[in-house]
Coordinates of C-alpha atoms in Angstrom, one line a residue:
X1 CA 23.3 14.0 -8.9
X2 CA 25.4 15.3 -6.0
X3 CA 25.1 15.7 -2.3
X4 CA 25.6 19.4 -2.9
X5 CA 22.0 19.5 -4.2
X6 CA 19.7 18.9 -1.3
X7 CA 16.0 18.0 -1.3
X8 CA 13.7 19.5 1.2
X9 CA 13.9 18.2 4.8
X10 CA 12.3 14.7 5.3
X11 CA 8.5 14.9 5.0
X12 CA 8.5 18.6 3.9
X13 CA 7.0 20.0 0.8
X14 CA 4.8 18.3 -1.8
X15 CA 6.4 15.9 -4.3
X16 CA 5.4 15.9 -8.0
X17 CA 2.4 14.0 -9.2
X18 CA 2.8 10.2 -9.2
X19 CA 3.2 8.2 -12.4
X20 CA -0.1 7.0 -13.9
X21 CA 1.2 3.5 -14.8
X22 CA 2.4 2.3 -11.5
X23 CA 5.7 2.7 -9.5
X24 CA 8.9 3.2 -11.4
X25 CA 11.9 1.3 -10.1
X26 CA 15.2 3.0 -9.1
X27 CA 18.3 0.9 -9.3
X28 CA 21.2 1.8 -7.0
X29 CA 24.6 0.4 -7.6
X30 CA 27.3 -1.2 -5.4
X31 CA 30.7 0.3 -4.5
X32 CA 32.9 1.0 -6.5
X33 CA 30.8 0.7 -9.6
X34 CA 28.2 2.9 -11.4
X35 CA 24.7 2.4 -12.8
X36 CA 26.0 0.3 -15.7
X37 CA 26.3 -2.7 -13.3
X38 CA 22.5 -2.9 -13.6
X39 CA 22.4 -2.8 -17.5
X40 CA 21.3 -6.5 -17.9
X41 CA 18.6 -6.3 -15.3
X42 CA 17.4 -2.9 -16.5
X43 CA 17.0 -4.3 -20.0
X44 CA 14.9 -7.2 -18.8
X45 CA 12.7 -4.9 -16.7
X46 CA 12.2 -2.4 -19.5
X47 CA 11.2 -5.3 -21.8
X48 CA 8.5 -6.1 -19.3
X49 CA 7.2 -2.6 -19.5
X50 CA 8.6 -1.1 -16.3
X51 CA 9.9 2.4 -16.0
X52 CA 13.5 2.0 -14.8
X53 CA 15.8 4.7 -13.5
X54 CA 19.4 3.5 -13.0
X55 CA 21.0 6.2 -10.9
X56 CA 24.7 7.0 -10.6
X57 CA 25.5 7.8 -7.0
X58 CA 27.7 10.8 -6.2
X59 CA 31.2 10.6 -7.6
X60 CA 30.5 7.6 -9.9
X61 CA 29.6 7.4 -13.5
X62 CA 28.2 10.7 -14.7
X63 CA 27.4 12.0 -11.2
X64 CA 29.6 14.8 -9.8
X65 CA 31.7 14.1 -6.7
X66 CA 30.1 14.4 -3.2
X67 CA 30.7 17.4 -1.1
X68 CA 30.8 17.8 2.6
X69 CA 31.4 15.2 5.3
X70 CA 30.8 11.6 4.3
X71 CA 27.1 10.8 4.9
X72 CA 24.6 8.5 3.3
X73 CA 21.9 11.0 4.3
X74 CA 23.5 13.5 1.9
X75 CA 23.4 10.8 -0.8
X76 CA 19.8 10.0 -0.1
X77 CA 18.8 13.7 -0.3
X78 CA 20.6 14.0 -3.6
X79 CA 18.6 11.0 -4.9
X80 CA 15.4 12.7 -3.8
X81 CA 16.5 15.8 -5.7
X82 CA 17.2 13.7 -8.8
X83 CA 13.8 12.1 -8.6
X84 CA 12.2 15.6 -8.3
X85 CA 14.1 16.5 -11.4
X86 CA 12.7 13.5 -13.3
X87 CA 9.1 14.1 -12.0
X88 CA 9.0 11.0 -9.9
X89 CA 7.0 11.3 -6.7
X90 CA 7.5 7.8 -5.4
X91 CA 9.3 4.7 -6.5
X92 CA 10.4 1.2 -5.7
X93 CA 14.0 1.3 -4.6
X94 CA 16.3 -1.6 -5.4
X95 CA 19.9 -1.3 -4.1
X96 CA 22.8 -3.7 -4.2
X97 CA 25.3 -3.4 -1.3
X98 CA 26.1 0.3 -1.1
X99 CA 22.9 0.9 -3.1
X100 CA 21.0 -0.9 -0.3
X101 CA 22.4 1.3 2.3
X102 CA 21.5 4.3 0.3
X103 CA 18.0 2.9 -0.1
X104 CA 17.7 2.5 3.7
X105 CA 18.9 6.1 4.2
X106 CA 16.3 7.3 1.7
X107 CA 13.6 5.3 3.5
X108 CA 14.6 7.0 6.8
X109 CA 14.5 10.5 5.4
X110 CA 11.8 10.2 2.7
X111 CA 9.5 7.4 3.7
X112 CA 6.5 8.8 1.9
X113 CA 8.4 8.4 -1.4
X114 CA 9.1 4.6 -1.1
X115 CA 6.5 2.2 -2.7
X116 CA 8.6 -0.9 -2.4
X117 CA 12.1 -1.9 -1.3
X118 CA 14.6 -4.4 -2.5
X119 CA 17.8 -4.9 -0.6
X120 CA 20.5 -7.0 -2.3
X121 CA 23.6 -8.0 -0.4
X122 CA 22.9 -5.4 2.3
X123 CA 22.4 -5.8 6.0
X124 CA 20.0 -3.7 8.1
X125 CA 22.4 -3.4 11.0
X126 CA 25.2 -0.9 11.4
X127 CA 28.8 -2.0 11.0
X128 CA 30.5 -3.3 14.1
X129 CA 33.3 -1.2 15.4
X130 CA 35.8 -3.5 13.8
X131 CA 34.1 -3.5 10.4
X132 CA 33.8 0.3 10.5
X133 CA 37.5 0.6 11.2
X134 CA 38.3 -1.8 8.4
X135 CA 36.3 0.5 6.0
X136 CA 38.2 3.5 7.2
X137 CA 41.5 1.8 6.7
X138 CA 40.4 0.8 3.2
X139 CA 39.5 4.4 2.5
X140 CA 42.9 5.6 3.6
X141 CA 44.7 2.9 1.5
X142 CA 42.7 3.5 -1.7
X143 CA 44.1 7.0 -1.8
X144 CA 47.6 5.7 -1.8
X145 CA 48.7 5.5 -5.5
X146 CA 51.3 2.8 -4.7
X147 CA 48.9 0.6 -2.7
X148 CA 45.7 0.9 -4.8
X149 CA 46.3 -1.7 -7.4
X150 CA 47.4 -4.3 -4.9
X151 CA 44.4 -3.4 -2.7
X152 CA 41.9 -3.8 -5.6
X153 CA 43.6 -7.1 -6.7
X154 CA 43.3 -8.5 -3.2
X155 CA 39.7 -7.5 -2.4
X156 CA 37.8 -7.5 -5.7
X157 CA 37.5 -11.3 -6.1
X158 CA 35.5 -11.6 -2.9
X159 CA 32.7 -9.5 -4.6
X160 CA 31.9 -12.5 -6.8
X161 CA 30.8 -15.9 -5.9
X162 CA 33.2 -18.9 -6.2
X163 CA 31.0 -20.3 -9.0
X164 CA 31.2 -17.0 -10.9
X165 CA 34.9 -16.7 -10.5
X166 CA 35.4 -20.3 -11.8
X167 CA 33.0 -20.2 -14.7
X168 CA 33.2 -16.5 -15.7
X169 CA 36.8 -15.2 -15.5
X170 CA 35.8 -12.5 -18.0
X171 CA 33.4 -11.0 -15.4
X172 CA 36.1 -11.1 -12.7
X173 CA 38.4 -9.2 -15.1
X174 CA 35.6 -6.7 -15.9
X175 CA 34.9 -6.1 -12.2
X176 CA 38.6 -5.6 -11.5
X177 CA 38.9 -3.1 -14.3
X178 CA 35.9 -1.1 -13.1
X179 CA 37.2 -1.1 -9.5
X180 CA 40.6 0.2 -10.7
X181 CA 38.9 2.9 -12.8
X182 CA 36.7 4.2 -9.9
X183 CA 37.7 7.6 -8.6
X184 CA 39.8 7.0 -5.5
X185 CA 38.5 10.1 -3.7
X186 CA 34.9 9.0 -4.3
X187 CA 35.6 5.5 -3.1
X188 CA 37.2 6.8 0.1
X189 CA 34.4 9.2 0.8
X190 CA 31.7 6.6 0.2
X191 CA 33.5 4.0 2.4
X192 CA 33.6 6.4 5.2
X193 CA 29.9 7.3 4.7
X194 CA 29.0 3.6 4.8
X195 CA 31.1 3.1 7.9
X196 CA 29.2 5.9 9.7
X197 CA 25.7 4.7 8.8
X198 CA 23.3 4.0 11.7
X199 CA 21.4 0.8 12.4
X200 CA 18.3 0.7 10.2
X201 CA 16.4 -2.1 11.9
X202 CA 13.7 0.2 13.4
X203 CA 13.3 2.0 10.0
X204 CA 12.8 -1.4 8.3
X205 CA 10.2 -2.5 10.9
X206 CA 8.2 0.6 10.2
X207 CA 8.3 0.2 6.4
X208 CA 4.8 -1.0 5.5
X209 CA 5.6 -1.6 1.9
X210 CA 6.3 -4.7 -0.3
X211 CA 9.9 -5.6 0.3
X212 CA 12.4 -8.2 -0.9
X213 CA 15.8 -9.2 0.4
X214 CA 18.1 -11.0 -2.0
X215 CA 21.3 -12.8 -1.1
X216 CA 23.6 -15.0 -3.0
X217 CA 24.4 -18.3 -1.3
X218 CA 28.1 -17.7 -2.1
X219 CA 28.2 -14.1 -0.8
X220 CA 31.5 -13.7 1.2
X221 CA 30.6 -10.3 2.6
X222 CA 26.9 -10.6 3.8
X223 CA 25.7 -14.0 5.0
X224 CA 22.4 -15.7 4.4
X225 CA 21.7 -15.5 8.1
X226 CA 22.2 -11.8 8.1
X227 CA 19.8 -11.5 5.1
X228 CA 17.2 -13.6 7.0
X229 CA 17.4 -11.1 9.9
X230 CA 16.9 -8.2 7.5
X231 CA 13.9 -9.8 5.8
X232 CA 12.4 -10.6 9.2
X233 CA 12.6 -6.9 10.2
X234 CA 10.4 -5.9 7.2
X235 CA 6.7 -6.4 7.8
X236 CA 6.2 -7.4 4.2
X237 CA 9.7 -8.8 3.6
X238 CA 10.4 -11.8 1.5
X239 CA 13.8 -13.5 1.2
X240 CA 15.3 -14.9 -2.0
X241 CA 18.6 -16.9 -2.0
X242 CA 20.3 -17.2 -5.3
X243 CA 22.4 -20.3 -5.7
X244 CA 25.9 -20.0 -7.2
X245 CA 25.8 -16.2 -6.7
X246 CA 28.1 -13.9 -4.7
X247 CA 27.8 -10.3 -3.7
X248 CA 26.8 -8.8 -7.0
X249 CA 23.6 -10.4 -8.2
X250 CA 22.8 -7.8 -10.9
X251 CA 26.1 -8.7 -12.6
X252 CA 26.2 -12.4 -11.8
X253 CA 22.5 -13.2 -12.4
X254 CA 20.9 -10.3 -14.2
X255 CA 17.9 -12.2 -15.5
X256 CA 17.1 -13.9 -12.2
X257 CA 17.5 -10.5 -10.5
X258 CA 15.0 -8.9 -13.0
X259 CA 12.5 -11.7 -12.4
X260 CA 12.6 -11.2 -8.6
X261 CA 12.3 -7.4 -9.0
X262 CA 9.4 -7.8 -11.4
X263 CA 7.6 -9.8 -8.8
X264 CA 8.2 -7.1 -6.2
X265 CA 7.0 -4.4 -8.7
X266 CA 3.8 -6.4 -9.2
X267 CA 3.2 -6.5 -5.5
X268 CA 3.9 -2.8 -5.2
X269 CA 1.5 -2.0 -8.1
X270 CA -1.3 -4.0 -6.3
X271 CA -0.6 -2.3 -3.0
X272 CA -0.8 1.1 -4.5
X273 CA -3.6 0.4 -7.0
X274 CA -5.7 3.2 -5.6
X275 CA -2.9 5.7 -5.7
X276 CA -1.6 5.3 -9.3

């Protein structure tokens, strides 16, 4: 999918018929990875009988690069177009970090298509001016061929919890290799898009759907207190704190992540029982 392919304006048009067996779940990856970061969780969910769509966001995996000015609205509209292509009228969205920000942009622009929401390691507020500037500086630096490897080596370890780093050095190596392999232009574009995102608190407060906020207690980028605020903004929000987990729960704890999402899908199925 690509931001060059736009869905109809928010609320416009009629989406395809809904799935008869309940809501599918769309898994949205973190930066700078692709949909494969969800492989373990996706297998667990499929084994439970759920329809799973693991989506590459623009410029990552099999998705073509983004076009136009950096904007998560464009990413959200591209996701809507991809769901149209797959005949999915509405779904539960589960996004980790970047994926969570994409999910919130999708909720803002296509609220009628969201049957449930899971936000992993993502805050509902906008970046502070300082944080946004740090993202823009990162975007500039990642385009520098001489600086990129040092930048990745310095920043990637913070994506994993201290427990994971200590017990699973293989995963740290894998995450570092994936970060180095990510297209620099796509990483830069996406960092700028995330830096420009608006506060989503009002959007979350209006989301009358089953919702889940997941945070690792060793997340070095989003704190449990921030996750509590995000969960409190959601009318049906529940908070799950994963011990010994950092910023990337789908990679660090795929089975536990699947268990939590299965619970959300059960809630979403009951909430929409008359619509499926």
